[in-house]
mmCIF file with all atom_site columns, C-alpha atoms in Angstrom:
data_model
loop_
_atom_site.group_PDB
_atom_site.id
_atom_site.type_symbol
_atom_site.label_atom_id
_atom_site.label_alt_id
_atom_site.label_comp_id
_atom_site.label_asym_id
_atom_site.label_entity_id
_atom_site.label_seq_id
_atom_site.pdbx_PDB_ins_code
_atom_site.Cartn_x
_atom_site.Cartn_y
_atom_site.Cartn_z
_atom_site.occupancy
_atom_site.B_iso_or_equiv
_atom_site.pdbx_formal_charge
_atom_site.auth_seq_id
_atom_site.auth_comp_id
_atom_site.auth_asym_id
_atom_site.auth_atom_id
_atom_site.pdbx_PDB_model_num
ATOM 1   C CA . UNK A 1 1   ? -2.316  11.031  11.350  1.00 66.00 ? 251 UNK A CA 1
ATOM 2   C CA . UNK A 1 2   ? -4.309  13.406  9.187   1.00 80.00 ? 252 UNK A CA 1
ATOM 3   C CA . UNK A 1 3   ? -2.434  16.656  9.059   1.00 91.00 ? 253 UNK A CA 1
ATOM 4   C CA . UNK A 1 4   ? -4.832  18.179  6.548   1.00 94.00 ? 254 UNK A CA 1
ATOM 5   C CA . UNK A 1 5   ? -8.552  17.798  7.071   1.00 94.00 ? 255 UNK A CA 1
ATOM 6   C CA . UNK A 1 6   ? -11.518 18.597  4.944   1.00 95.00 ? 256 UNK A CA 1
ATOM 7   C CA . UNK A 1 7   ? -14.421 17.907  7.261   1.00 92.00 ? 257 UNK A CA 1
ATOM 8   C CA . UNK A 1 8   ? -17.184 18.285  4.704   1.00 95.00 ? 258 UNK A CA 1
ATOM 9   C CA . UNK A 1 9   ? -17.244 15.357  2.293   1.00 93.00 ? 259 UNK A CA 1
ATOM 10  C CA . UNK A 1 10  ? -19.809 17.105  0.128   1.00 96.00 ? 260 UNK A CA 1
ATOM 11  C CA . UNK A 1 11  ? -21.296 20.507  -0.593  1.00 97.00 ? 261 UNK A CA 1
ATOM 12  C CA . UNK A 1 12  ? -24.227 21.475  -2.788  1.00 98.00 ? 262 UNK A CA 1
ATOM 13  C CA . UNK A 1 13  ? -24.884 25.033  -3.971  1.00 98.00 ? 263 UNK A CA 1
ATOM 14  C CA . UNK A 1 14  ? -27.111 26.758  -6.468  1.00 98.00 ? 264 UNK A CA 1
ATOM 15  C CA . UNK A 1 15  ? -25.624 28.115  -9.670  1.00 98.00 ? 265 UNK A CA 1
ATOM 16  C CA . UNK A 1 16  ? -24.637 31.748  -9.266  1.00 97.00 ? 266 UNK A CA 1
ATOM 17  C CA . UNK A 1 17  ? -24.207 31.522  -5.497  1.00 98.00 ? 267 UNK A CA 1
ATOM 18  C CA . UNK A 1 18  ? -20.968 31.361  -3.545  1.00 98.00 ? 268 UNK A CA 1
ATOM 19  C CA . UNK A 1 19  ? -19.270 28.031  -2.796  1.00 98.00 ? 269 UNK A CA 1
ATOM 20  C CA . UNK A 1 20  ? -17.062 27.924  0.284   1.00 98.00 ? 270 UNK A CA 1
ATOM 21  C CA . UNK A 1 21  ? -14.819 24.938  0.802   1.00 98.00 ? 271 UNK A CA 1
ATOM 22  C CA . UNK A 1 22  ? -12.946 24.621  4.067   1.00 98.00 ? 272 UNK A CA 1
ATOM 23  C CA . UNK A 1 23  ? -9.708  23.021  5.104   1.00 97.00 ? 273 UNK A CA 1
ATOM 24  C CA . UNK A 1 24  ? -7.891  22.728  8.451   1.00 97.00 ? 274 UNK A CA 1
ATOM 25  C CA . UNK A 1 25  ? -4.320  21.709  9.119   1.00 97.00 ? 275 UNK A CA 1
ATOM 26  C CA . UNK A 1 26  ? -2.365  20.781  12.210  1.00 95.00 ? 276 UNK A CA 1
ATOM 27  C CA . UNK A 1 27  ? 1.288   21.118  11.214  1.00 92.00 ? 277 UNK A CA 1
ATOM 28  C CA . UNK A 1 28  ? 2.593   24.621  11.901  1.00 92.00 ? 278 UNK A CA 1
ATOM 29  C CA . UNK A 1 29  ? 5.547   23.955  9.582   1.00 91.00 ? 279 UNK A CA 1
ATOM 30  C CA . UNK A 1 30  ? 3.291   24.089  6.532   1.00 93.00 ? 280 UNK A CA 1
ATOM 31  C CA . UNK A 1 31  ? 3.970   27.291  4.649   1.00 93.00 ? 281 UNK A CA 1
ATOM 32  C CA . UNK A 1 32  ? 2.418   26.745  1.245   1.00 94.00 ? 282 UNK A CA 1
ATOM 33  C CA . UNK A 1 33  ? -1.148  25.755  0.547   1.00 96.00 ? 283 UNK A CA 1
ATOM 34  C CA . UNK A 1 34  ? -2.851  24.641  -2.620  1.00 96.00 ? 284 UNK A CA 1
ATOM 35  C CA . UNK A 1 35  ? -6.249  23.713  -3.956  1.00 97.00 ? 285 UNK A CA 1
ATOM 36  C CA . UNK A 1 36  ? -6.726  21.102  -6.634  1.00 97.00 ? 286 UNK A CA 1
ATOM 37  C CA . UNK A 1 37  ? -9.847  20.253  -8.609  1.00 97.00 ? 287 UNK A CA 1
ATOM 38  C CA . UNK A 1 38  ? -10.468 16.682  -9.682  1.00 94.00 ? 288 UNK A CA 1
ATOM 39  C CA . UNK A 1 39  ? -12.947 15.100  -12.059 1.00 92.00 ? 289 UNK A CA 1
ATOM 40  C CA . UNK A 1 40  ? -13.650 11.350  -11.867 1.00 87.00 ? 290 UNK A CA 1
ATOM 41  C CA . UNK A 1 41  ? -10.960 9.128   -13.389 1.00 83.00 ? 291 UNK A CA 1
ATOM 42  C CA . UNK A 1 42  ? -8.675  12.109  -14.045 1.00 90.00 ? 292 UNK A CA 1
ATOM 43  C CA . UNK A 1 43  ? -5.656  13.546  -12.311 1.00 92.00 ? 293 UNK A CA 1
ATOM 44  C CA . UNK A 1 44  ? -6.067  16.574  -10.035 1.00 94.00 ? 294 UNK A CA 1
ATOM 45  C CA . UNK A 1 45  ? -5.678  19.952  -11.698 1.00 95.00 ? 295 UNK A CA 1
ATOM 46  C CA . UNK A 1 46  ? -3.918  22.749  -9.865  1.00 94.00 ? 296 UNK A CA 1
ATOM 47  C CA . UNK A 1 47  ? -6.343  25.571  -9.129  1.00 97.00 ? 297 UNK A CA 1
ATOM 48  C CA . UNK A 1 48  ? -4.832  28.171  -6.825  1.00 97.00 ? 298 UNK A CA 1
ATOM 49  C CA . UNK A 1 49  ? -2.227  28.462  -4.095  1.00 95.00 ? 299 UNK A CA 1
ATOM 50  C CA . UNK A 1 50  ? -1.225  30.737  -1.249  1.00 96.00 ? 300 UNK A CA 1
ATOM 51  C CA . UNK A 1 51  ? 1.963   31.199  0.661   1.00 94.00 ? 301 UNK A CA 1
ATOM 52  C CA . UNK A 1 52  ? 1.962   31.689  4.412   1.00 93.00 ? 302 UNK A CA 1
ATOM 53  C CA . UNK A 1 53  ? 3.112   35.290  4.078   1.00 94.00 ? 303 UNK A CA 1
ATOM 54  C CA . UNK A 1 54  ? -0.249  36.191  2.574   1.00 95.00 ? 304 UNK A CA 1
ATOM 55  C CA . UNK A 1 55  ? -3.782  35.896  3.860   1.00 96.00 ? 305 UNK A CA 1
ATOM 56  C CA . UNK A 1 56  ? -5.605  36.118  0.549   1.00 97.00 ? 306 UNK A CA 1
ATOM 57  C CA . UNK A 1 57  ? -4.980  35.206  -3.059  1.00 97.00 ? 307 UNK A CA 1
ATOM 58  C CA . UNK A 1 58  ? -7.428  35.776  -5.869  1.00 97.00 ? 308 UNK A CA 1
ATOM 59  C CA . UNK A 1 59  ? -7.624  34.376  -9.376  1.00 96.00 ? 309 UNK A CA 1
ATOM 60  C CA . UNK A 1 60  ? -10.772 35.171  -11.290 1.00 97.00 ? 310 UNK A CA 1
ATOM 61  C CA . UNK A 1 61  ? -13.741 33.524  -9.593  1.00 98.00 ? 311 UNK A CA 1
ATOM 62  C CA . UNK A 1 62  ? -11.486 31.713  -7.123  1.00 98.00 ? 312 UNK A CA 1
ATOM 63  C CA . UNK A 1 63  ? -10.170 33.198  -3.895  1.00 98.00 ? 313 UNK A CA 1
ATOM 64  C CA . UNK A 1 64  ? -8.223  31.408  -1.214  1.00 98.00 ? 314 UNK A CA 1
ATOM 65  C CA . UNK A 1 65  ? -8.124  32.763  2.329   1.00 98.00 ? 315 UNK A CA 1
ATOM 66  C CA . UNK A 1 66  ? -5.561  31.718  4.907   1.00 98.00 ? 316 UNK A CA 1
ATOM 67  C CA . UNK A 1 67  ? -5.946  32.156  8.661   1.00 97.00 ? 317 UNK A CA 1
ATOM 68  C CA . UNK A 1 68  ? -2.627  31.030  10.110  1.00 95.00 ? 318 UNK A CA 1
ATOM 69  C CA . UNK A 1 69  ? -3.577  31.493  13.730  1.00 95.00 ? 319 UNK A CA 1
ATOM 70  C CA . UNK A 1 70  ? -6.557  29.205  13.257  1.00 97.00 ? 320 UNK A CA 1
ATOM 71  C CA . UNK A 1 71  ? -4.649  26.897  10.886  1.00 97.00 ? 321 UNK A CA 1
ATOM 72  C CA . UNK A 1 72  ? -7.533  27.199  8.488   1.00 97.00 ? 322 UNK A CA 1
ATOM 73  C CA . UNK A 1 73  ? -7.912  27.952  4.828   1.00 97.00 ? 323 UNK A CA 1
ATOM 74  C CA . UNK A 1 74  ? -10.899 28.265  2.592   1.00 98.00 ? 324 UNK A CA 1
ATOM 75  C CA . UNK A 1 75  ? -11.619 28.395  -1.103  1.00 98.00 ? 325 UNK A CA 1
ATOM 76  C CA . UNK A 1 76  ? -14.370 30.708  -2.310  1.00 98.00 ? 326 UNK A CA 1
ATOM 77  C CA . UNK A 1 77  ? -15.873 30.275  -5.737  1.00 98.00 ? 327 UNK A CA 1
ATOM 78  C CA . UNK A 1 78  ? -18.134 33.049  -6.874  1.00 97.00 ? 328 UNK A CA 1
ATOM 79  C CA . UNK A 1 79  ? -20.279 32.863  -8.850  1.00 98.00 ? 329 UNK A CA 1
ATOM 80  C CA . UNK A 1 80  ? -20.481 29.070  -8.857  1.00 98.00 ? 330 UNK A CA 1
ATOM 81  C CA . UNK A 1 81  ? -21.099 27.375  -12.188 1.00 97.00 ? 331 UNK A CA 1
ATOM 82  C CA . UNK A 1 82  ? -22.255 23.828  -13.010 1.00 96.00 ? 332 UNK A CA 1
ATOM 83  C CA . UNK A 1 83  ? -18.825 23.146  -14.543 1.00 96.00 ? 333 UNK A CA 1
ATOM 84  C CA . UNK A 1 84  ? -17.306 23.689  -11.103 1.00 97.00 ? 334 UNK A CA 1
ATOM 85  C CA . UNK A 1 85  ? -18.879 20.423  -9.945  1.00 97.00 ? 335 UNK A CA 1
ATOM 86  C CA . UNK A 1 86  ? -15.918 18.233  -8.989  1.00 97.00 ? 336 UNK A CA 1
ATOM 87  C CA . UNK A 1 87  ? -13.958 17.025  -5.985  1.00 96.00 ? 337 UNK A CA 1
ATOM 88  C CA . UNK A 1 88  ? -11.733 19.697  -4.467  1.00 97.00 ? 338 UNK A CA 1
ATOM 89  C CA . UNK A 1 89  ? -8.584  18.728  -2.578  1.00 96.00 ? 339 UNK A CA 1
ATOM 90  C CA . UNK A 1 90  ? -6.773  20.973  -0.199  1.00 96.00 ? 340 UNK A CA 1
ATOM 91  C CA . UNK A 1 91  ? -3.005  20.396  0.099   1.00 95.00 ? 341 UNK A CA 1
ATOM 92  C CA . UNK A 1 92  ? -0.289  21.782  2.346   1.00 95.00 ? 342 UNK A CA 1
ATOM 93  C CA . UNK A 1 93  ? 3.465   21.724  2.005   1.00 91.00 ? 343 UNK A CA 1
ATOM 94  C CA . UNK A 1 94  ? 6.401   22.500  4.276   1.00 87.00 ? 344 UNK A CA 1
ATOM 95  C CA . UNK A 1 95  ? 8.555   23.516  1.333   1.00 74.00 ? 345 UNK A CA 1
ATOM 96  C CA . UNK A 1 96  ? 10.144  20.113  1.084   1.00 68.00 ? 346 UNK A CA 1
ATOM 97  C CA . UNK A 1 97  ? 8.783   16.941  -0.357  1.00 66.00 ? 347 UNK A CA 1
ATOM 98  C CA . UNK A 1 98  ? 6.093   16.699  2.265   1.00 72.00 ? 348 UNK A CA 1
ATOM 99  C CA . UNK A 1 99  ? 2.827   17.687  0.633   1.00 86.00 ? 349 UNK A CA 1
ATOM 100 C CA . UNK A 1 100 ? -0.225  16.445  2.484   1.00 91.00 ? 350 UNK A CA 1
ATOM 101 C CA . UNK A 1 101 ? -3.683  16.224  1.006   1.00 92.00 ? 351 UNK A CA 1
ATOM 102 C CA . UNK A 1 102 ? -7.108  16.378  2.566   1.00 93.00 ? 352 UNK A CA 1
ATOM 103 C CA . UNK A 1 103 ? -9.709  13.734  1.792   1.00 92.00 ? 353 UNK A CA 1
ATOM 104 C CA . UNK A 1 104 ? -11.528 16.033  -0.604  1.00 94.00 ? 354 UNK A CA 1
ATOM 105 C CA . UNK A 1 105 ? -14.902 17.762  -0.768  1.00 96.00 ? 355 UNK A CA 1
ATOM 106 C CA . UNK A 1 106 ? -17.335 16.903  -3.552  1.00 96.00 ? 356 UNK A CA 1
ATOM 107 C CA . UNK A 1 107 ? -18.924 20.114  -4.819  1.00 98.00 ? 357 UNK A CA 1
ATOM 108 C CA . UNK A 1 108 ? -22.175 19.946  -6.742  1.00 98.00 ? 358 UNK A CA 1
ATOM 109 C CA . UNK A 1 109 ? -23.424 23.108  -8.389  1.00 98.00 ? 359 UNK A CA 1
ATOM 110 C CA . UNK A 1 110 ? -27.086 22.829  -9.340  1.00 96.00 ? 360 UNK A CA 1
ATOM 111 C CA . UNK A 1 111 ? -28.407 24.741  -12.350 1.00 92.00 ? 361 UNK A CA 1
ATOM 112 C CA . UNK B 2 1   ? 3.003   20.288  -25.729 1.00 60.00 ? 48  UNK B CA 1
ATOM 113 C CA . UNK B 2 2   ? 4.295   19.857  -22.191 1.00 67.00 ? 49  UNK B CA 1
ATOM 114 C CA . UNK B 2 3   ? 2.735   17.594  -19.647 1.00 93.00 ? 50  UNK B CA 1
ATOM 115 C CA . UNK B 2 4   ? 2.709   14.384  -17.703 1.00 95.00 ? 51  UNK B CA 1
ATOM 116 C CA . UNK B 2 5   ? 1.564   11.163  -19.267 1.00 95.00 ? 52  UNK B CA 1
ATOM 117 C CA . UNK B 2 6   ? 0.634   7.947   -17.532 1.00 96.00 ? 53  UNK B CA 1
ATOM 118 C CA . UNK B 2 7   ? -0.040  4.673   -19.218 1.00 90.00 ? 54  UNK B CA 1
ATOM 119 C CA . UNK B 2 8   ? -2.078  2.637   -19.406 1.00 90.00 ? 55  UNK B CA 1
ATOM 120 C CA . UNK B 2 9   ? -5.301  4.351   -18.326 1.00 92.00 ? 56  UNK B CA 1
ATOM 121 C CA . UNK B 2 10  ? -6.780  1.062   -17.087 1.00 93.00 ? 57  UNK B CA 1
ATOM 122 C CA . UNK B 2 11  ? -4.822  -1.983  -16.005 1.00 93.00 ? 58  UNK B CA 1
ATOM 123 C CA . UNK B 2 12  ? -5.963  -5.383  -14.851 1.00 93.00 ? 59  UNK B CA 1
ATOM 124 C CA . UNK B 2 13  ? -3.730  -7.778  -13.021 1.00 90.00 ? 60  UNK B CA 1
ATOM 125 C CA . UNK B 2 14  ? -4.076  -11.247 -11.659 1.00 90.00 ? 61  UNK B CA 1
ATOM 126 C CA . UNK B 2 15  ? -3.207  -11.820 -8.038  1.00 88.00 ? 62  UNK B CA 1
ATOM 127 C CA . UNK B 2 16  ? 0.447   -12.690 -7.560  1.00 88.00 ? 63  UNK B CA 1
ATOM 128 C CA . UNK B 2 17  ? 1.663   -10.778 -10.613 1.00 91.00 ? 64  UNK B CA 1
ATOM 129 C CA . UNK B 2 18  ? 3.909   -7.743  -10.634 1.00 93.00 ? 65  UNK B CA 1
ATOM 130 C CA . UNK B 2 19  ? 2.828   -4.830  -12.823 1.00 94.00 ? 66  UNK B CA 1
ATOM 131 C CA . UNK B 2 20  ? 4.609   -1.628  -13.862 1.00 95.00 ? 67  UNK B CA 1
ATOM 132 C CA . UNK B 2 21  ? 2.871   1.714   -14.303 1.00 96.00 ? 68  UNK B CA 1
ATOM 133 C CA . UNK B 2 22  ? 4.479   4.245   -16.581 1.00 96.00 ? 69  UNK B CA 1
ATOM 134 C CA . UNK B 2 23  ? 4.936   7.962   -15.869 1.00 97.00 ? 70  UNK B CA 1
ATOM 135 C CA . UNK B 2 24  ? 6.677   10.337  -18.253 1.00 97.00 ? 71  UNK B CA 1
ATOM 136 C CA . UNK B 2 25  ? 7.030   14.117  -18.097 1.00 97.00 ? 72  UNK B CA 1
ATOM 137 C CA . UNK B 2 26  ? 8.495   16.635  -20.520 1.00 96.00 ? 73  UNK B CA 1
ATOM 138 C CA . UNK B 2 27  ? 8.235   19.615  -18.188 1.00 94.00 ? 74  UNK B CA 1
ATOM 139 C CA . UNK B 2 28  ? 11.903  19.399  -17.226 1.00 94.00 ? 75  UNK B CA 1
ATOM 140 C CA . UNK B 2 29  ? 10.899  18.979  -13.590 1.00 94.00 ? 76  UNK B CA 1
ATOM 141 C CA . UNK B 2 30  ? 13.444  17.561  -11.194 1.00 92.00 ? 77  UNK B CA 1
ATOM 142 C CA . UNK B 2 31  ? 11.008  16.068  -8.695  1.00 93.00 ? 78  UNK B CA 1
ATOM 143 C CA . UNK B 2 32  ? 8.506   13.307  -9.373  1.00 95.00 ? 79  UNK B CA 1
ATOM 144 C CA . UNK B 2 33  ? 5.982   11.586  -7.131  1.00 95.00 ? 80  UNK B CA 1
ATOM 145 C CA . UNK B 2 34  ? 3.642   8.607   -6.990  1.00 97.00 ? 81  UNK B CA 1
ATOM 146 C CA . UNK B 2 35  ? 0.387   8.762   -5.079  1.00 96.00 ? 82  UNK B CA 1
ATOM 147 C CA . UNK B 2 36  ? -2.415  6.371   -4.505  1.00 95.00 ? 83  UNK B CA 1
ATOM 148 C CA . UNK B 2 37  ? -6.038  7.419   -4.180  1.00 93.00 ? 84  UNK B CA 1
ATOM 149 C CA . UNK B 2 38  ? -8.693  5.263   -2.565  1.00 90.00 ? 85  UNK B CA 1
ATOM 150 C CA . UNK B 2 39  ? -12.392 6.151   -2.331  1.00 82.00 ? 86  UNK B CA 1
ATOM 151 C CA . UNK B 2 40  ? -13.106 8.751   0.338   1.00 76.00 ? 87  UNK B CA 1
ATOM 152 C CA . UNK B 2 41  ? -9.437  9.313   1.059   1.00 80.00 ? 88  UNK B CA 1
ATOM 153 C CA . UNK B 2 42  ? -6.907  11.908  0.138   1.00 83.00 ? 89  UNK B CA 1
ATOM 154 C CA . UNK B 2 43  ? -3.832  11.200  -1.909  1.00 91.00 ? 90  UNK B CA 1
ATOM 155 C CA . UNK B 2 44  ? -1.231  9.118   -0.113  1.00 93.00 ? 91  UNK B CA 1
ATOM 156 C CA . UNK B 2 45  ? 2.414   9.335   -1.078  1.00 93.00 ? 92  UNK B CA 1
ATOM 157 C CA . UNK B 2 46  ? 4.044   6.076   -2.195  1.00 96.00 ? 93  UNK B CA 1
ATOM 158 C CA . UNK B 2 47  ? 7.491   7.194   -3.417  1.00 96.00 ? 94  UNK B CA 1
ATOM 159 C CA . UNK B 2 48  ? 9.140   10.384  -4.535  1.00 94.00 ? 95  UNK B CA 1
ATOM 160 C CA . UNK B 2 49  ? 12.315  11.332  -6.339  1.00 95.00 ? 96  UNK B CA 1
ATOM 161 C CA . UNK B 2 50  ? 14.035  14.698  -6.158  1.00 91.00 ? 97  UNK B CA 1
ATOM 162 C CA . UNK B 2 51  ? 16.779  13.920  -8.696  1.00 92.00 ? 98  UNK B CA 1
ATOM 163 C CA . UNK B 2 52  ? 17.813  11.214  -11.119 1.00 94.00 ? 99  UNK B CA 1
ATOM 164 C CA . UNK B 2 53  ? 19.078  7.992   -9.549  1.00 95.00 ? 100 UNK B CA 1
ATOM 165 C CA . UNK B 2 54  ? 17.669  8.921   -6.173  1.00 94.00 ? 101 UNK B CA 1
ATOM 166 C CA . UNK B 2 55  ? 14.283  8.200   -4.623  1.00 95.00 ? 102 UNK B CA 1
ATOM 167 C CA . UNK B 2 56  ? 12.729  8.040   -1.172  1.00 94.00 ? 103 UNK B CA 1
ATOM 168 C CA . UNK B 2 57  ? 9.903   6.093   0.408   1.00 94.00 ? 104 UNK B CA 1
ATOM 169 C CA . UNK B 2 58  ? 6.666   7.867   1.157   1.00 92.00 ? 105 UNK B CA 1
ATOM 170 C CA . UNK B 2 59  ? 4.029   6.905   3.688   1.00 90.00 ? 106 UNK B CA 1
ATOM 171 C CA . UNK B 2 60  ? 2.868   3.684   2.031   1.00 94.00 ? 107 UNK B CA 1
ATOM 172 C CA . UNK B 2 61  ? 5.880   2.308   0.140   1.00 96.00 ? 108 UNK B CA 1
ATOM 173 C CA . UNK B 2 62  ? 5.473   -1.316  1.191   1.00 96.00 ? 109 UNK B CA 1
ATOM 174 C CA . UNK B 2 63  ? 4.777   -3.558  -1.774  1.00 96.00 ? 110 UNK B CA 1
ATOM 175 C CA . UNK B 2 64  ? 5.932   -0.965  -4.315  1.00 97.00 ? 111 UNK B CA 1
ATOM 176 C CA . UNK B 2 65  ? 9.214   -0.210  -6.053  1.00 97.00 ? 112 UNK B CA 1
ATOM 177 C CA . UNK B 2 66  ? 10.418  2.588   -8.334  1.00 98.00 ? 113 UNK B CA 1
ATOM 178 C CA . UNK B 2 67  ? 13.374  3.609   -10.460 1.00 97.00 ? 114 UNK B CA 1
ATOM 179 C CA . UNK B 2 68  ? 14.567  6.968   -11.717 1.00 97.00 ? 115 UNK B CA 1
ATOM 180 C CA . UNK B 2 69  ? 17.126  6.345   -14.438 1.00 97.00 ? 116 UNK B CA 1
ATOM 181 C CA . UNK B 2 70  ? 16.065  9.340   -16.502 1.00 96.00 ? 117 UNK B CA 1
ATOM 182 C CA . UNK B 2 71  ? 14.774  12.753  -15.496 1.00 96.00 ? 118 UNK B CA 1
ATOM 183 C CA . UNK B 2 72  ? 11.678  12.280  -17.648 1.00 97.00 ? 119 UNK B CA 1
ATOM 184 C CA . UNK B 2 73  ? 10.618  8.889   -16.381 1.00 97.00 ? 120 UNK B CA 1
ATOM 185 C CA . UNK B 2 74  ? 9.543   7.501   -12.997 1.00 98.00 ? 121 UNK B CA 1
ATOM 186 C CA . UNK B 2 75  ? 7.947   4.052   -13.372 1.00 97.00 ? 122 UNK B CA 1
ATOM 187 C CA . UNK B 2 76  ? 6.175   2.410   -10.445 1.00 97.00 ? 123 UNK B CA 1
ATOM 188 C CA . UNK B 2 77  ? 6.087   -1.356  -9.975  1.00 97.00 ? 124 UNK B CA 1
ATOM 189 C CA . UNK B 2 78  ? 3.274   -2.807  -7.914  1.00 95.00 ? 125 UNK B CA 1
ATOM 190 C CA . UNK B 2 79  ? 4.570   -6.092  -6.595  1.00 93.00 ? 126 UNK B CA 1
ATOM 191 C CA . UNK B 2 80  ? 2.720   -9.159  -5.428  1.00 88.00 ? 127 UNK B CA 1
ATOM 192 C CA . UNK B 2 81  ? 3.653   -8.126  -1.871  1.00 87.00 ? 128 UNK B CA 1
ATOM 193 C CA . UNK B 2 82  ? 1.202   -5.233  -2.023  1.00 89.00 ? 129 UNK B CA 1
ATOM 194 C CA . UNK B 2 83  ? -1.797  -6.518  -0.079  1.00 88.00 ? 130 UNK B CA 1
ATOM 195 C CA . UNK B 2 84  ? -4.474  -4.294  -1.532  1.00 90.00 ? 131 UNK B CA 1
ATOM 196 C CA . UNK B 2 85  ? -3.269  -2.961  -4.885  1.00 92.00 ? 132 UNK B CA 1
ATOM 197 C CA . UNK B 2 86  ? -6.628  -2.070  -6.460  1.00 94.00 ? 133 UNK B CA 1
ATOM 198 C CA . UNK B 2 87  ? -6.644  1.737   -6.556  1.00 94.00 ? 134 UNK B CA 1
ATOM 199 C CA . UNK B 2 88  ? -6.232  4.828   -8.691  1.00 95.00 ? 135 UNK B CA 1
ATOM 200 C CA . UNK B 2 89  ? -2.537  5.714   -9.082  1.00 96.00 ? 136 UNK B CA 1
ATOM 201 C CA . UNK B 2 90  ? -1.403  9.249   -9.757  1.00 96.00 ? 137 UNK B CA 1
ATOM 202 C CA . UNK B 2 91  ? 1.994   10.478  -10.834 1.00 97.00 ? 138 UNK B CA 1
ATOM 203 C CA . UNK B 2 92  ? 3.046   14.090  -10.308 1.00 95.00 ? 139 UNK B CA 1
ATOM 204 C CA . UNK B 2 93  ? 6.049   16.283  -10.955 1.00 95.00 ? 140 UNK B CA 1
ATOM 205 C CA . UNK B 2 94  ? 7.186   19.631  -9.644  1.00 92.00 ? 141 UNK B CA 1
ATOM 206 C CA . UNK B 2 95  ? 9.852   22.225  -10.195 1.00 84.00 ? 142 UNK B CA 1
ATOM 207 C CA . UNK B 2 96  ? 9.105   24.359  -7.138  1.00 82.00 ? 143 UNK B CA 1
ATOM 208 C CA . UNK B 2 97  ? 6.239   24.148  -4.692  1.00 83.00 ? 144 UNK B CA 1
ATOM 209 C CA . UNK B 2 98  ? 3.401   23.199  -6.998  1.00 89.00 ? 145 UNK B CA 1
ATOM 210 C CA . UNK B 2 99  ? 2.859   19.626  -8.110  1.00 92.00 ? 146 UNK B CA 1
ATOM 211 C CA . UNK B 2 100 ? 1.267   18.855  -11.449 1.00 93.00 ? 147 UNK B CA 1
ATOM 212 C CA . UNK B 2 101 ? -0.496  15.574  -11.981 1.00 95.00 ? 148 UNK B CA 1
ATOM 213 C CA . UNK B 2 102 ? -0.859  13.082  -14.772 1.00 96.00 ? 149 UNK B CA 1
ATOM 214 C CA . UNK B 2 103 ? -4.237  11.612  -15.766 1.00 95.00 ? 150 UNK B CA 1
ATOM 215 C CA . UNK B 2 104 ? -3.869  8.552   -13.550 1.00 95.00 ? 151 UNK B CA 1
ATOM 216 C CA . UNK B 2 105 ? -3.948  4.779   -13.973 1.00 96.00 ? 152 UNK B CA 1
ATOM 217 C CA . UNK B 2 106 ? -6.709  2.673   -12.493 1.00 95.00 ? 153 UNK B CA 1
ATOM 218 C CA . UNK B 2 107 ? -5.325  -0.695  -11.431 1.00 95.00 ? 154 UNK B CA 1
ATOM 219 C CA . UNK B 2 108 ? -7.709  -3.540  -10.720 1.00 94.00 ? 155 UNK B CA 1
ATOM 220 C CA . UNK B 2 109 ? -6.549  -6.848  -9.327  1.00 91.00 ? 156 UNK B CA 1
ATOM 221 C CA . UNK B 2 110 ? -8.739  -9.727  -10.389 1.00 86.00 ? 157 UNK B CA 1
#
């Protein structure tokens, strides 16, 4: 039962352009959402989060948008850089121990 | 400096052997977690612990065991009962809503 879905396994963008990574969830009890970045053979690194009381959170080149009615969130990276190439995981939490992760999207930023 | 450490980075095990993966944190976090990552899949929760001397099963606890005798430490034992133990294992800790991860241990069963 996948409660958090990242339907695009991979995404390729040109350096300097915008990267948009998408995530959908099914559990309406989720109220906190996170994005993690992961390089091969390393642990995920926390990138940015958003609480359900907001619809946008920005941190430098990274912006997360939340559409609660559609149960959808997205991560925008602009401008994209080659160092952003990694696997990005979306995660959702109901405030308790239950944090669910998507399968990840592999982003490749081409120079 | 603060963080989460996991050791070893790579671990090889013969079939039928138990093996213990280490996870230590000096972030003073109450909660700790073990996840497993397989290719093309998200992170799946094995066990978690909210406080010392207490832990709960996650979604895929069968074949695994844990202990939480100290706040800083949350070792995971992969037992011979685990049918498909070859994977990348990640430990995490949290104080509030955000989990922070260690570097991971790649376990290969030969």
